[in-house]
mmCIF file of C-alpha atoms in Angstrom:
data_model
loop_
_atom_site.group_PDB
_atom_site.id
_atom_site.type_symbol
_atom_site.label_atom_id
_atom_site.label_comp_id
_atom_site.label_asym_id
_atom_site.label_seq_id
_atom_site.Cartn_x
_atom_site.Cartn_y
_atom_site.Cartn_z
ATOM 1 C CA MET A 1 138.574 58.332 137.079
ATOM 2 C CA GLY A 2 136.979 60.419 133.673
ATOM 3 C CA ILE A 3 136.271 64.271 133.752
ATOM 4 C CA THR A 4 132.663 64.253 134.293
ATOM 5 C CA SER A 5 133.333 62.034 137.538
ATOM 6 C CA LYS A 6 136.142 63.999 138.720
ATOM 7 C CA ILE A 7 133.579 66.844 138.603
ATOM 8 C CA LEU A 8 130.543 65.490 140.227
ATOM 9 C CA GLY A 9 132.986 63.926 142.985
ATOM 10 C CA GLU A 10 134.160 67.245 144.017
ATOM 11 C CA ARG A 11 130.154 68.712 143.533
ATOM 12 C CA GLY A 12 129.291 66.134 145.589
ATOM 13 C CA ARG A 13 132.443 66.687 148.199
ATOM 14 C CA ARG A 14 131.448 70.178 148.530
ATOM 15 C CA GLN A 15 127.545 69.671 149.198
ATOM 16 C CA ALA A 16 128.298 67.334 151.897
ATOM 17 C CA LYS A 17 130.690 70.097 153.381
ATOM 18 C CA GLU A 18 127.729 72.219 152.988
ATOM 19 C CA ALA A 19 125.201 70.373 154.596
ATOM 20 C CA GLY A 20 128.225 69.231 157.356
ATOM 21 C CA VAL A 21 127.995 65.850 156.338
ATOM 22 C CA ASP A 22 131.478 63.605 156.072
ATOM 23 C CA ALA A 23 131.933 63.955 152.796
ATOM 24 C CA SER A 24 133.459 60.064 153.147
ATOM 25 C CA ARG A 25 130.402 58.855 152.557
ATOM 26 C CA VAL A 26 129.834 60.518 148.869
ATOM 27 C CA PRO A 27 131.381 57.646 146.860
ATOM 28 C CA PRO A 28 133.522 58.952 143.774
ATOM 29 C CA GLY A 29 131.884 60.496 141.098
ATOM 30 C CA GLN A 30 128.357 61.210 142.981
ATOM 31 C CA TYR A 31 126.759 64.495 143.629
ATOM 32 C CA LEU A 32 123.765 64.697 146.586
ATOM 33 C CA THR A 33 120.394 65.585 145.864
ATOM 34 C CA SER A 34 117.424 65.515 148.371
ATOM 35 C CA LYS A 35 115.172 64.002 145.620
ATOM 36 C CA PHE A 36 114.291 60.299 144.651
ATOM 37 C CA PRO A 37 115.164 60.292 140.845
ATOM 38 C CA VAL A 38 112.639 57.351 138.994
ATOM 39 C CA LEU A 39 114.493 54.810 137.232
ATOM 40 C CA THR A 40 112.381 51.937 135.927
ATOM 41 C CA TYR A 41 113.433 49.776 133.487
ATOM 42 C CA GLY A 42 109.660 48.565 131.813
ATOM 43 C CA ARG A 43 106.076 49.430 133.038
ATOM 44 C CA VAL A 44 105.421 49.601 136.393
ATOM 45 C CA PRO A 45 102.912 46.920 137.579
ATOM 46 C CA LYS A 46 99.728 46.695 139.022
ATOM 47 C CA THR A 47 99.886 44.592 142.182
ATOM 48 C CA ASP A 48 96.679 42.676 143.888
ATOM 49 C CA LEU A 49 97.910 42.447 147.176
ATOM 50 C CA SER A 50 95.413 39.313 147.815
ATOM 51 C CA SER A 51 97.538 37.171 145.142
ATOM 52 C CA TRP A 52 100.920 38.725 145.805
ATOM 53 C CA THR A 53 103.567 35.920 146.892
ATOM 54 C CA LEU A 54 107.008 36.618 147.518
ATOM 55 C CA ALA A 55 108.909 33.075 147.144
ATOM 56 C CA VAL A 56 112.835 31.842 147.394
ATOM 57 C CA ASP A 57 114.193 29.102 145.725
ATOM 58 C CA GLY A 58 116.930 26.597 144.518
ATOM 59 C CA GLU A 59 119.915 25.925 146.345
ATOM 60 C CA VAL A 60 117.620 25.962 150.128
ATOM 61 C CA GLU A 61 116.542 23.035 152.075
ATOM 62 C CA SER A 62 112.977 24.498 152.365
ATOM 63 C CA PRO A 63 111.856 26.592 149.579
ATOM 64 C CA PHE A 64 108.915 28.544 150.409
ATOM 65 C CA ALA A 65 106.613 31.412 149.159
ATOM 66 C CA VAL A 66 105.006 33.667 151.644
ATOM 67 C CA THR A 67 101.673 36.215 151.622
ATOM 68 C CA TRP A 68 101.726 39.894 151.991
ATOM 69 C CA ASP A 69 99.928 39.491 155.580
ATOM 70 C CA GLU A 70 102.760 36.963 156.210
ATOM 71 C CA LEU A 71 105.562 38.980 155.170
ATOM 72 C CA LEU A 72 104.306 41.689 157.309
ATOM 73 C CA ALA A 73 104.192 39.358 160.181
ATOM 74 C CA MET A 74 107.829 38.159 159.856
ATOM 75 C CA GLU A 75 110.336 40.595 161.761
ATOM 76 C CA GLN A 76 110.438 44.238 160.996
ATOM 77 C CA ARG A 77 112.952 46.582 161.020
ATOM 78 C CA THR A 78 113.604 50.603 160.309
ATOM 79 C CA GLN A 79 116.860 52.096 159.460
ATOM 80 C CA THR A 80 118.344 54.480 158.003
ATOM 81 C CA VAL A 81 121.034 54.052 155.213
ATOM 82 C CA ASP A 82 122.680 56.334 151.814
ATOM 83 C CA ILE A 83 121.518 55.272 148.821
ATOM 84 C CA HIS A 84 123.835 55.731 145.627
ATOM 85 C CA CYS A 85 122.613 55.322 141.858
ATOM 86 C CA VAL A 86 125.150 54.492 138.803
ATOM 87 C CA THR A 87 123.259 57.755 136.792
ATOM 88 C CA ARG A 88 125.445 59.488 139.391
ATOM 89 C CA TRP A 89 123.018 60.980 141.968
ATOM 90 C CA SER A 90 123.281 60.221 146.137
ATOM 91 C CA LYS A 91 120.822 60.529 148.694
ATOM 92 C CA LEU A 92 121.857 60.965 152.703
ATOM 93 C CA ASP A 93 120.276 58.937 155.236
ATOM 94 C CA THR A 94 117.236 57.521 153.867
ATOM 95 C CA THR A 95 115.085 55.647 156.223
ATOM 96 C CA TRP A 96 112.996 52.208 155.362
ATOM 97 C CA THR A 97 110.964 49.400 157.190
ATOM 98 C CA GLY A 98 110.932 45.911 156.285
ATOM 99 C CA VAL A 99 112.006 43.008 156.864
ATOM 100 C CA PRO A 100 115.911 41.763 157.527
ATOM 101 C CA ILE A 101 117.000 39.558 154.333
ATOM 102 C CA THR A 102 118.700 37.264 157.049
ATOM 103 C CA ALA A 103 115.619 36.649 158.966
ATOM 104 C CA PHE A 104 113.440 35.287 155.642
ATOM 105 C CA MET A 105 116.430 33.599 154.568
ATOM 106 C CA GLU A 106 116.932 31.397 157.716
ATOM 107 C CA ARG A 107 113.548 30.180 157.424
ATOM 108 C CA ALA A 108 114.358 28.672 153.830
ATOM 109 C CA GLY A 109 117.786 27.067 154.799
ATOM 110 C CA VAL A 110 120.607 27.876 152.493
ATOM 111 C CA ARG A 111 122.616 24.979 151.759
ATOM 112 C CA PRO A 112 126.257 25.050 151.491
ATOM 113 C CA SER A 113 126.450 24.760 147.726
ATOM 114 C CA ALA A 114 125.094 27.900 147.606
ATOM 115 C CA THR A 115 127.016 30.982 146.398
ATOM 116 C CA HIS A 116 125.524 34.269 144.650
ATOM 117 C CA VAL A 117 122.201 35.046 143.960
ATOM 118 C CA LEU A 118 119.549 35.756 141.640
ATOM 119 C CA ALA A 119 116.878 38.666 142.533
ATOM 120 C CA HIS A 120 113.290 38.247 140.604
ATOM 121 C CA SER A 121 111.018 41.053 139.511
ATOM 122 C CA ASP A 122 107.448 41.353 138.049
ATOM 123 C CA GLY A 123 107.619 42.505 134.709
ATOM 124 C CA GLY A 124 110.968 40.271 134.192
ATOM 125 C CA TYR A 125 113.477 42.446 135.357
ATOM 126 C CA THR A 126 116.700 40.256 137.205
ATOM 127 C CA THR A 127 119.534 41.425 138.925
ATOM 128 C CA ASN A 128 122.837 38.654 140.900
ATOM 129 C CA MET A 129 124.779 39.346 143.018
ATOM 130 C CA PRO A 130 127.272 36.759 145.417
ATOM 131 C CA LEU A 131 125.423 35.347 148.313
ATOM 132 C CA GLU A 132 127.514 37.438 150.874
ATOM 133 C CA VAL A 133 126.325 40.478 149.407
ATOM 134 C CA LEU A 134 122.776 39.567 150.201
ATOM 135 C CA LEU A 135 123.376 38.553 153.604
ATOM 136 C CA ASP A 136 124.843 41.456 154.674
ATOM 137 C CA ASP A 137 123.438 42.916 158.077
ATOM 138 C CA ASP A 138 121.833 46.272 156.260
ATOM 139 C CA VAL A 139 119.922 44.234 153.550
ATOM 140 C CA MET A 140 116.120 44.057 153.412
ATOM 141 C CA LEU A 141 112.320 43.248 151.933
ATOM 142 C CA ALA A 142 111.656 46.582 152.013
ATOM 143 C CA HIS A 143 108.014 47.808 151.392
ATOM 144 C CA THR A 144 108.336 51.031 153.791
ATOM 145 C CA TYR A 145 110.441 54.380 152.875
ATOM 146 C CA GLU A 146 110.103 57.777 155.164
ATOM 147 C CA GLY A 147 107.223 56.213 156.984
ATOM 148 C CA GLN A 148 104.901 55.532 154.004
ATOM 149 C CA PRO A 149 104.239 52.496 151.896
ATOM 150 C CA LEU A 150 106.164 52.458 148.579
ATOM 151 C CA GLU A 151 105.100 54.691 145.880
ATOM 152 C CA PRO A 152 104.803 52.170 142.778
ATOM 153 C CA ASP A 153 107.905 54.033 140.726
ATOM 154 C CA HIS A 154 109.959 52.625 143.637
ATOM 155 C CA GLY A 155 108.817 49.433 143.937
ATOM 156 C CA TYR A 156 105.694 49.053 145.325
ATOM 157 C CA PRO A 157 104.330 46.671 146.863
ATOM 158 C CA LEU A 158 108.357 45.235 147.770
ATOM 159 C CA ARG A 159 111.808 45.945 146.663
ATOM 160 C CA LEU A 160 115.026 44.530 147.754
ATOM 161 C CA LEU A 161 117.250 47.243 149.087
ATOM 162 C CA VAL A 162 121.159 47.008 149.258
ATOM 163 C CA PRO A 163 122.544 49.890 150.321
ATOM 164 C CA LYS A 164 126.176 49.178 149.351
ATOM 165 C CA ARG A 165 126.215 48.718 145.737
ATOM 166 C CA TYR A 166 124.455 51.187 142.800
ATOM 167 C CA PHE A 167 121.165 51.275 142.928
ATOM 168 C CA TRP A 168 120.053 48.738 140.193
ATOM 169 C CA LYS A 169 120.976 45.735 142.763
ATOM 170 C CA SER A 170 118.146 47.245 144.947
ATOM 171 C CA ALA A 171 115.462 45.503 142.814
ATOM 172 C CA LYS A 172 112.107 46.544 142.629
ATOM 173 C CA PHE A 173 108.493 44.499 142.712
ATOM 174 C CA LEU A 174 110.446 41.707 144.207
ATOM 175 C CA ARG A 175 108.433 38.146 143.638
ATOM 176 C CA ARG A 176 111.544 35.861 143.873
ATOM 177 C CA LEU A 177 115.342 34.910 145.284
ATOM 178 C CA GLU A 178 116.538 32.329 143.387
ATOM 179 C CA ILE A 179 119.826 30.587 145.218
ATOM 180 C CA LEU A 180 122.256 29.209 142.791
ATOM 181 C CA THR A 181 125.714 27.319 142.892
ATOM 182 C CA ALA A 182 127.634 29.372 140.565
ATOM 183 C CA ASP A 183 127.063 33.763 139.247
ATOM 184 C CA ARG A 184 124.142 34.282 137.003
ATOM 185 C CA GLN A 185 124.016 37.272 135.331
ATOM 186 C CA GLY A 186 120.852 40.005 135.555
ATOM 187 C CA PHE A 187 119.177 42.458 133.160
ATOM 188 C CA TRP A 188 121.880 45.648 133.527
ATOM 189 C CA GLU A 189 124.804 43.125 134.238
ATOM 190 C CA LEU A 190 123.802 41.482 130.494
ATOM 191 C CA ASN A 191 123.556 44.579 129.258
ATOM 192 C CA GLY A 192 127.110 46.486 130.180
ATOM 193 C CA TYR A 193 127.035 47.310 133.909
ATOM 194 C CA HIS A 194 129.352 46.113 135.723
ATOM 195 C CA ASN A 195 129.387 42.982 138.029
ATOM 196 C CA ASP A 196 129.623 44.146 141.427
ATOM 197 C CA GLY A 197 128.415 47.616 141.430
ATOM 198 C CA ASP A 198 130.181 48.979 144.147
ATOM 199 C CA PRO A 199 130.065 52.723 144.556
ATOM 200 C CA PHE A 200 133.354 53.467 146.501
ATOM 201 C CA LYS A 201 134.670 51.364 143.954
ATOM 202 C CA GLU A 202 132.499 52.901 141.320
ATOM 203 C CA GLU A 203 132.093 49.759 139.254
ATOM 204 C CA ARG A 204 129.406 51.530 137.250
ATOM 205 C CA HIS A 205 130.274 49.551 133.889
ATOM 206 C CA TRP A 206 132.320 46.127 132.723
ATOM 207 C CA PHE A 207 134.502 48.982 129.749
#
């Protein structure tokens, strides 16, 4: 652990203690914030919900795409989770509503040969993860944050929410899930970020 990580980690644990929060919820090198910092690669896209779709394809038995209304007609869930950004901030007890990823993927019928997923966003952003990470029970297709539709800066109309990974894996402006038979790195992974991005292992970068 570097000097910066150590200092910020101590700050995060102190903040947790002062807030009466279990310090084990704060990953190494993170500090707590009550704000929701905005970090986006590229421009925020303009979205027309009347023509918007979300697709799943690749190593699935039944590739399909849903419209916005069809997505909202699927099973919905609200959950409260902690989120952690690679830029060292953590925000605890954030509440999201959306479609559980398992409900979405069950319709597609993932093939036994599938091992990974590459998430594609408007604007060309991509990020990857093992299929077992995608199918965790707290991963969702999130459209609502703290009772309100996602703001454009935070991924409107839909983002992938992967709480157990650094937040760059929770792709904003999500449009497609490509199911793969082998790993394929996404934008930040090809530019030095760690392939797995587990905040509790402090997997920030490859180097």
